[in-house]
Amino acid sequence: MIKDSNVPMAMTFPPFLVVLLLALSTGPLCDAIWLNIPKTGTKCVSEEIHSNVVVLSDYVVVSVEDGQTATIAVKVTSPYGNNLHHRENVTYGRFAFTTEEAGNYLACFWSDNRTRGSGEVVVNIDWKTGIAAKDWESVARKEKLQGVELELRKLEGAVEAIHENLLYLKSREAEMRSTSETTNARVAWFSIMSLGICIVVSGLQVWYLKRFFQKKKLI
Amino acid sequence: MERKWRKIWGLIGLLLLNFVNNVSSLSLTITKVECVYKIVRSEGDIVSGNFVVVDHHIFWSSDHPGIDFSIISPGGDILHNLKGTSGDKFSFKAPRSGLYQFCFHNPLSTPETIALYIHIGHIPNEHNLAKNEHVDPINVKIAELREALEAVTTEQKYLKARDAVHRRTNESTKKRVIGYTVGEYILLTIASVLQVVYIRRLFSKSVGYNRI
């Protein structure tokens, strides 16, 4: 289930940006990182996510040059190569999706050629997955929680996420242990087989050459 | 127009500084120098995090210099400097609020992928507030509890990234075992067949001459 955000390009830029940022500030409590997008080439961020996880991300261009905000293009792809979000020539945007397959999700940013100026573009990327992307406002409204109760509910969510992560780590460790043990057994078997093949091949050589020399009446 | 823009960016800055629970975990590819910036809202916040170089066990030879990592405060001081690492944890108390840079430097030309996780923890206390505001002690306790849980989450992200690296190493070892063993068998067989063919050739012509 992919939810694309159809945010129209603002005719009057500043009010939309302010409204968007107000919306961002009332969302889940998470901060963002700032990245430098080079003038040429793309800058990609990725994360290894397992399936059925909510991913929510907002991006805003922060740098201003000559009174104009630089524009960027964004592309988000799933591990199988499906295009999840693609926007060109934008200054802000948001994408949200629930992961269907486990793997490496990639979000790439590049600077549009239309931007004048020689500087690099700075983008504020807010990337939230799993529990951090949960919409606590709607939970609070639905169950009529507030204040301390809501905070404790958030803590409970965090503890559940930790528990799930632990289970995931445990299962990965078990898989890796079985891989290691298989490799160990294979190394042993293949070495013995290698010795066996060596003996067999040299035996065949000796037998063949003996027959050859006997045929040539040299022995 | 200029003042209006300054106001807008000031407002944006304030709104960005509004977030309390700061979490972000990402993988980046580093070609030469890569910097990630994060805003620390108030002085005294604990910044903790970790990073792991994801590619390295398979492709690094033993004399690879490693990745250099440094944290630069908004005043330009270098808070943390590590040379030649393949992953580390860090934690410090922010001396001032502002924009902190987390910079990676790759001395070689092959791009490396790094899984980075940074968490900025804020516990409200009396010192930061105005005189007539009062911090409810339960909020402080909840914040401390939240920070403890975030510390566990930070550690888990580190373990997850390390597990991913070990998994790659293991799978590469598995493939190498099969590949190199089958190659070894084939080479062995080819070498012995060539030996036999060569000996045959040696004896089929020259002995005939010698006999004559």
Coordinates of C-alpha atoms in Angstrom, one line a residue:
Chain A
M1 CA 0.0 0.0 0.0
I2 CA 1.7 3.1 -1.2
K3 CA 0.4 6.5 -0.3
D4 CA 1.6 9.2 -2.6
S5 CA 1.4 12.8 -1.5
N6 CA -0.1 15.0 -4.2
V7 CA 1.1 18.3 -2.8
P8 CA 0.6 21.0 -5.4
M9 CA 3.3 23.3 -6.4
A10 CA 2.7 26.5 -4.4
M11 CA 2.0 29.6 -6.4
T12 CA 2.8 31.7 -3.4
F13 CA 5.7 29.9 -1.8
P14 CA 6.2 31.1 1.7
P15 CA 2.7 30.4 3.2
F16 CA 2.7 26.8 2.0
L17 CA 6.1 26.2 3.5
V18 CA 5.0 27.7 6.8
V19 CA 1.8 25.6 6.9
L20 CA 3.8 22.5 6.0
L21 CA 6.3 23.0 8.7
L22 CA 3.5 23.7 11.2
A23 CA 2.1 20.3 10.2
L24 CA 5.5 18.7 10.6
S25 CA 6.0 20.1 14.0
T26 CA 2.7 18.6 15.3
G27 CA 3.6 15.2 13.9
P28 CA 5.5 12.4 15.7
L29 CA 8.4 13.7 17.8
C30 CA 11.4 13.1 15.6
D31 CA 14.2 15.2 14.3
A32 CA 15.8 15.3 10.9
I33 CA 19.2 15.4 9.5
W34 CA 20.6 17.9 7.0
L35 CA 22.4 16.7 4.0
N36 CA 24.5 18.4 1.4
I37 CA 23.3 17.6 -2.2
P38 CA 26.3 18.2 -4.6
K39 CA 25.8 20.3 -7.7
T40 CA 26.3 17.2 -9.9
G41 CA 25.6 13.7 -9.0
T42 CA 23.1 12.2 -6.6
K43 CA 23.1 11.8 -2.9
C44 CA 21.3 8.6 -1.7
V45 CA 20.3 7.5 1.7
S46 CA 19.1 4.0 2.3
E47 CA 17.9 1.8 5.1
E48 CA 17.5 -2.0 5.5
I49 CA 13.9 -2.4 6.5
H50 CA 12.0 -5.6 7.0
S51 CA 8.5 -6.1 5.6
N52 CA 5.3 -4.6 6.9
V53 CA 6.9 -1.5 8.5
V54 CA 5.5 2.0 8.0
V55 CA 8.0 4.5 6.6
L56 CA 7.2 8.2 6.7
S57 CA 9.6 10.9 5.5
D58 CA 9.5 14.6 4.9
Y59 CA 12.1 16.6 3.0
V60 CA 12.5 20.4 2.8
V61 CA 15.2 22.3 0.9
V62 CA 16.9 24.6 3.4
S63 CA 19.4 26.6 1.4
V64 CA 18.5 29.8 -0.2
E65 CA 20.4 31.5 -3.0
D66 CA 19.7 34.8 -4.5
G67 CA 16.4 34.9 -2.7
Q68 CA 15.3 31.7 -4.4
T69 CA 15.1 28.3 -2.8
A70 CA 17.0 25.7 -4.9
T71 CA 14.9 22.8 -6.2
I72 CA 15.7 19.2 -6.1
A73 CA 14.4 16.0 -7.5
V74 CA 13.6 12.9 -5.4
K75 CA 13.3 9.2 -6.2
V76 CA 12.5 6.5 -3.7
T77 CA 12.9 2.8 -4.8
S78 CA 12.1 -0.5 -3.2
P79 CA 14.6 -3.3 -3.0
Y80 CA 13.0 -4.9 -6.1
G81 CA 13.4 -1.7 -8.1
N82 CA 9.8 -0.5 -7.9
N83 CA 9.5 3.3 -7.9
L84 CA 7.7 4.4 -4.8
H85 CA 7.9 8.1 -5.0
H86 CA 9.3 10.3 -7.8
R87 CA 9.2 14.1 -7.9
E88 CA 11.1 16.6 -10.0
N89 CA 11.8 20.3 -9.4
V90 CA 10.4 20.5 -5.9
T91 CA 11.4 22.2 -2.7
Y92 CA 9.5 20.2 -0.2
G93 CA 7.5 17.0 -0.1
R94 CA 6.5 14.0 1.9
F95 CA 6.3 10.3 1.2
A96 CA 4.8 7.5 3.2
F97 CA 4.5 3.8 2.5
T98 CA 4.3 0.4 4.2
T99 CA 7.1 -1.9 3.2
E100 CA 6.0 -5.0 1.4
E101 CA 9.3 -6.7 0.9
A102 CA 12.3 -6.8 3.2
G103 CA 15.4 -5.2 1.9
N104 CA 17.3 -2.0 1.2
Y105 CA 15.1 1.0 0.5
L106 CA 16.8 3.8 -1.3
A107 CA 15.9 7.5 -1.4
C108 CA 17.9 9.5 -3.9
F109 CA 18.2 13.3 -4.2
W110 CA 19.7 15.3 -6.9
S111 CA 19.9 18.9 -7.7
D112 CA 17.9 20.2 -10.6
N113 CA 19.9 21.8 -13.4
R114 CA 17.6 24.8 -13.3
T115 CA 19.1 26.1 -10.1
R116 CA 21.5 29.0 -10.6
G117 CA 24.5 29.5 -8.3
S118 CA 27.4 27.4 -7.6
G119 CA 26.7 26.2 -4.1
E120 CA 25.5 22.9 -2.8
V121 CA 21.9 22.4 -1.8
V122 CA 21.1 21.6 1.8
V123 CA 18.1 19.4 2.3
N124 CA 16.4 18.6 5.6
I125 CA 15.4 15.0 5.6
D126 CA 13.1 13.6 8.3
W127 CA 13.2 9.8 7.9
K128 CA 11.1 7.8 10.3
T129 CA 10.4 4.1 10.3
G130 CA 8.3 1.8 12.5
I131 CA 7.4 3.1 15.9
A132 CA 8.8 6.6 15.2
A133 CA 6.3 6.9 12.3
K134 CA 3.3 6.1 14.4
D135 CA 0.6 8.8 14.5
W136 CA 0.2 9.3 18.2
E137 CA -2.3 12.1 17.7
S138 CA -4.9 9.8 16.2
V139 CA -4.3 7.2 18.9
A140 CA -4.7 9.9 21.6
R141 CA -7.9 11.1 20.0
K142 CA -9.3 7.6 19.5
E143 CA -8.6 6.4 23.0
K144 CA -9.0 9.8 24.7
L145 CA -5.6 9.8 26.3
Q146 CA -3.7 12.9 27.3
G147 CA -0.7 14.1 29.3
V148 CA 1.0 11.4 31.4
E149 CA -1.2 8.6 30.0
L150 CA -0.2 9.4 26.4
E151 CA 3.5 9.6 27.4
L152 CA 3.3 6.2 29.1
R153 CA 1.5 4.8 26.1
K154 CA 4.3 6.0 23.9
L155 CA 6.8 4.4 26.2
E156 CA 4.9 1.2 26.0
G157 CA 5.1 1.4 22.2
A158 CA 8.8 1.9 22.4
V159 CA 9.2 -1.1 24.7
E160 CA 7.2 -3.3 22.2
A161 CA 9.4 -2.1 19.4
I162 CA 12.5 -3.0 21.4
H163 CA 11.1 -6.4 22.1
E164 CA 10.4 -7.0 18.4
N165 CA 13.9 -5.9 17.5
L166 CA 15.3 -8.3 20.0
L167 CA 13.3 -11.2 18.5
Y168 CA 14.4 -10.1 15.0
L169 CA 18.1 -10.1 16.1
K170 CA 17.6 -13.5 17.7
S171 CA 16.2 -15.0 14.5
R172 CA 19.0 -13.5 12.4
E173 CA 21.5 -14.8 14.8
A174 CA 20.0 -18.3 14.6
E175 CA 20.1 -18.1 10.8
M176 CA 23.7 -17.0 10.8
R177 CA 24.7 -19.7 13.2
S178 CA 23.1 -22.4 10.9
T179 CA 25.0 -20.8 7.9
S180 CA 28.2 -21.0 9.9
E181 CA 27.7 -24.5 10.9
T182 CA 26.9 -25.5 7.3
T183 CA 30.0 -23.8 6.0
N184 CA 32.1 -25.5 8.7
A185 CA 30.7 -28.9 7.7
R186 CA 31.2 -28.2 4.1
V187 CA 34.9 -27.1 4.6
A188 CA 35.6 -30.4 6.3
W189 CA 33.8 -32.5 3.7
F190 CA 35.3 -30.7 0.7
S191 CA 38.8 -31.0 2.1
I192 CA 38.4 -34.8 2.5
M193 CA 36.9 -35.0 -0.9
S194 CA 39.7 -33.0 -2.3
L195 CA 42.2 -35.5 -0.8
G196 CA 40.2 -38.3 -2.2
I197 CA 40.0 -36.8 -5.7
C198 CA 43.8 -36.3 -5.6
I199 CA 44.4 -39.9 -4.7
V200 CA 41.9 -41.2 -7.4
V201 CA 43.3 -39.0 -10.1
S202 CA 46.9 -39.9 -9.4
G203 CA 45.9 -43.6 -9.3
L204 CA 44.2 -43.2 -12.7
Q205 CA 47.3 -41.5 -14.1
V206 CA 49.6 -44.3 -12.9
W207 CA 47.3 -47.0 -14.3
Y208 CA 46.9 -45.2 -17.6
L209 CA 50.6 -44.6 -18.1
K210 CA 51.4 -48.2 -17.1
R211 CA 49.0 -49.4 -19.8
F212 CA 50.4 -47.0 -22.3
F213 CA 54.0 -48.1 -21.8
Q214 CA 53.0 -51.7 -21.8
K215 CA 51.3 -51.1 -25.2
K216 CA 54.4 -49.4 -26.5
K217 CA 56.4 -52.3 -25.2
L218 CA 58.7 -50.1 -23.2
I219 CA 58.0 -52.0 -20.0
Chain B
M1 CA 11.7 41.0 0.6
E2 CA 15.0 40.2 2.3
R3 CA 13.6 40.7 5.8
K4 CA 10.6 38.6 4.9
W5 CA 12.8 35.8 3.9
R6 CA 14.9 36.1 7.0
K7 CA 11.7 35.9 9.1
I8 CA 10.6 32.8 7.2
W9 CA 13.8 31.0 7.7
G10 CA 13.9 32.0 11.3
L11 CA 10.4 30.5 11.7
I12 CA 11.5 27.4 9.9
G13 CA 14.5 27.1 12.2
L14 CA 12.4 27.5 15.3
L15 CA 9.9 24.9 14.1
L16 CA 12.7 22.5 13.3
L17 CA 14.1 23.0 16.7
N18 CA 10.7 22.0 18.1
F19 CA 11.3 18.3 18.1
V20 CA 12.3 16.7 21.4
N21 CA 12.7 13.1 20.7
N22 CA 15.4 13.0 18.1
V23 CA 16.0 9.7 16.2
S24 CA 17.4 9.0 12.8
S25 CA 19.0 5.9 11.3
L26 CA 20.3 5.8 7.8
S27 CA 22.9 4.3 5.5
L28 CA 25.1 6.6 3.5
T29 CA 27.7 6.0 0.8
I30 CA 30.9 7.9 1.3
T31 CA 33.1 8.6 -1.7
K32 CA 35.5 11.2 -0.3
V33 CA 34.0 13.4 2.5
E34 CA 30.5 13.2 3.7
C35 CA 29.0 15.3 6.4
V36 CA 25.6 14.9 8.2
Y37 CA 24.3 17.8 10.1
K38 CA 22.0 17.7 13.1
I39 CA 20.5 20.5 15.1
V40 CA 20.8 20.2 18.9
R41 CA 18.0 22.1 20.5
S42 CA 19.4 22.9 23.9
E43 CA 22.7 22.9 25.7
G44 CA 23.2 19.9 27.9
D45 CA 21.4 17.4 25.6
I46 CA 23.1 14.1 25.4
V47 CA 24.1 13.2 21.8
S48 CA 24.7 9.5 21.4
G49 CA 25.0 7.3 18.4
N50 CA 27.0 4.7 16.5
F51 CA 28.1 4.0 13.0
V52 CA 29.3 0.8 11.3
V53 CA 31.1 0.4 7.9
V54 CA 28.9 -2.1 6.2
D55 CA 31.1 -3.3 3.3
H56 CA 34.4 -3.7 4.8
H57 CA 35.1 -7.3 5.9
I58 CA 35.0 -8.7 2.5
F59 CA 36.7 -6.1 0.4
W60 CA 39.2 -4.5 2.7
S61 CA 42.7 -5.9 2.7
S62 CA 44.6 -5.9 6.0
D63 CA 46.4 -2.6 5.2
H64 CA 43.2 -0.6 4.5
P65 CA 43.5 2.6 6.4
G66 CA 39.9 2.6 7.6
I67 CA 37.4 5.5 7.7
D68 CA 38.0 8.7 9.6
F69 CA 35.2 10.1 11.7
S70 CA 34.9 13.4 13.4
I71 CA 32.2 15.4 15.2
I72 CA 32.4 19.2 15.0
S73 CA 30.4 21.5 17.3
P74 CA 28.7 24.7 16.0
G75 CA 31.6 26.7 17.3
G76 CA 34.0 24.8 15.1
D77 CA 35.6 22.7 17.9
I78 CA 36.3 19.1 17.1
L79 CA 34.6 17.1 19.8
H80 CA 35.5 13.6 18.7
N81 CA 38.1 12.4 16.2
L82 CA 38.6 8.8 15.2
K83 CA 41.0 7.7 12.5
G84 CA 41.0 4.4 10.7
T85 CA 37.9 2.8 12.2
S86 CA 35.3 0.3 10.9
G87 CA 32.6 1.3 13.3
D88 CA 32.2 2.9 16.7
K89 CA 29.8 4.2 19.3
F90 CA 29.9 7.8 20.6
S91 CA 28.2 9.7 23.3
F92 CA 28.7 13.2 24.5
K93 CA 27.0 16.1 26.3
A94 CA 26.4 19.0 23.9
P95 CA 28.3 22.0 25.2
R96 CA 26.0 24.4 23.3
S97 CA 22.9 24.3 21.1
G98 CA 23.2 24.6 17.3
L99 CA 24.2 22.7 14.2
Y100 CA 26.5 19.7 14.8
Q101 CA 28.4 18.1 12.0
F102 CA 29.2 14.4 11.9
C103 CA 31.8 14.0 9.2
F104 CA 33.3 10.9 7.5
H105 CA 36.4 10.9 5.5
N106 CA 37.3 8.1 3.1
P107 CA 41.1 8.1 2.4
L108 CA 40.8 5.7 -0.6
S109 CA 38.8 6.1 -3.8
T110 CA 36.4 3.1 -3.4
P111 CA 33.1 4.3 -2.0
E112 CA 32.1 2.8 1.4
T113 CA 28.7 2.4 2.8
I114 CA 28.1 3.4 6.4
A115 CA 25.1 2.8 8.6
L116 CA 24.8 5.8 10.9
Y117 CA 22.5 6.3 13.9
I118 CA 22.3 9.5 16.0
H119 CA 20.1 10.1 18.9
I120 CA 19.7 13.4 20.8
G121 CA 18.2 13.1 24.2
H122 CA 16.7 15.9 26.1
I123 CA 15.6 15.7 29.8
P124 CA 13.8 18.8 30.9
N125 CA 15.2 20.4 34.0
E126 CA 14.8 23.5 36.0
H127 CA 17.8 25.4 34.8
N128 CA 16.6 25.8 31.2
L129 CA 13.2 27.3 32.0
A130 CA 12.1 30.8 32.8
K131 CA 11.6 31.7 36.5
N132 CA 7.8 31.4 36.5
E133 CA 7.7 28.0 34.8
H134 CA 7.9 24.8 36.8
V135 CA 8.8 21.3 35.7
D136 CA 6.5 18.6 36.8
P137 CA 8.7 15.9 38.4
I138 CA 6.8 13.1 36.7
N139 CA 7.7 14.6 33.3
V140 CA 11.3 14.5 34.3
K141 CA 11.0 10.9 35.3
I142 CA 9.2 10.0 32.1
A143 CA 11.9 11.8 30.1
E144 CA 14.6 9.8 31.9
L145 CA 12.7 6.6 31.2
R146 CA 12.4 7.5 27.6
E147 CA 16.1 8.2 27.4
A148 CA 16.9 4.8 28.9
L149 CA 14.7 3.1 26.3
E150 CA 16.3 5.1 23.6
A151 CA 19.7 4.0 24.8
V152 CA 18.5 0.4 24.4
T153 CA 17.2 1.2 20.9
T154 CA 20.6 2.8 20.0
E155 CA 22.4 -0.3 21.1
Q156 CA 20.0 -2.4 19.1
K157 CA 20.6 -0.4 16.0
Y158 CA 24.4 -1.0 16.4
L159 CA 23.9 -4.7 16.9
K160 CA 21.7 -4.8 13.9
A161 CA 24.3 -3.1 11.7
R162 CA 27.0 -5.4 13.0
D163 CA 24.9 -8.4 12.4
A164 CA 24.4 -7.3 8.8
V165 CA 28.1 -7.0 8.4
H166 CA 28.7 -10.5 9.9
R167 CA 26.0 -11.9 7.7
R168 CA 27.6 -10.6 4.6
T169 CA 30.9 -12.1 5.7
N170 CA 29.3 -15.5 6.3
E171 CA 27.5 -15.6 3.0
S172 CA 30.6 -14.6 1.2
T173 CA 32.6 -17.3 3.0
K174 CA 29.9 -19.9 2.0
K175 CA 30.1 -18.9 -1.6
R176 CA 33.9 -18.8 -1.6
V177 CA 34.1 -22.3 -0.1
I178 CA 32.0 -23.8 -2.8
G179 CA 33.5 -21.7 -5.6
Y180 CA 37.1 -22.3 -4.7
T181 CA 36.6 -26.0 -4.0
V182 CA 34.9 -26.8 -7.3
G183 CA 37.6 -24.7 -9.0
E184 CA 40.3 -26.6 -7.2
Y185 CA 38.8 -30.0 -8.3
I186 CA 38.5 -28.9 -11.9
L187 CA 42.1 -27.5 -11.9
L188 CA 43.4 -30.7 -10.4
T189 CA 41.7 -32.8 -13.0
I190 CA 42.9 -30.6 -15.9
A191 CA 46.5 -30.6 -14.5
S192 CA 46.6 -34.4 -14.3
V193 CA 45.1 -34.8 -17.8
L194 CA 47.6 -32.4 -19.2
Q195 CA 50.4 -34.3 -17.4
V196 CA 49.3 -37.5 -19.0
V197 CA 49.0 -36.0 -22.4
Y198 CA 52.4 -34.5 -22.2
I199 CA 54.0 -37.7 -21.1
R200 CA 52.3 -39.5 -24.0
R201 CA 53.7 -36.9 -26.4
L202 CA 57.1 -37.3 -25.0
F203 CA 57.2 -41.0 -25.5
S204 CA 55.3 -41.3 -28.8
K205 CA 57.9 -39.6 -31.0
S206 CA 61.3 -39.5 -29.4
V207 CA 61.5 -43.1 -28.3
G208 CA 60.7 -44.2 -31.8
Y209 CA 63.8 -42.3 -32.9
N210 CA 65.9 -43.7 -30.2
R211 CA 64.9 -47.2 -31.1
I212 CA 66.1 -46.6 -34.5

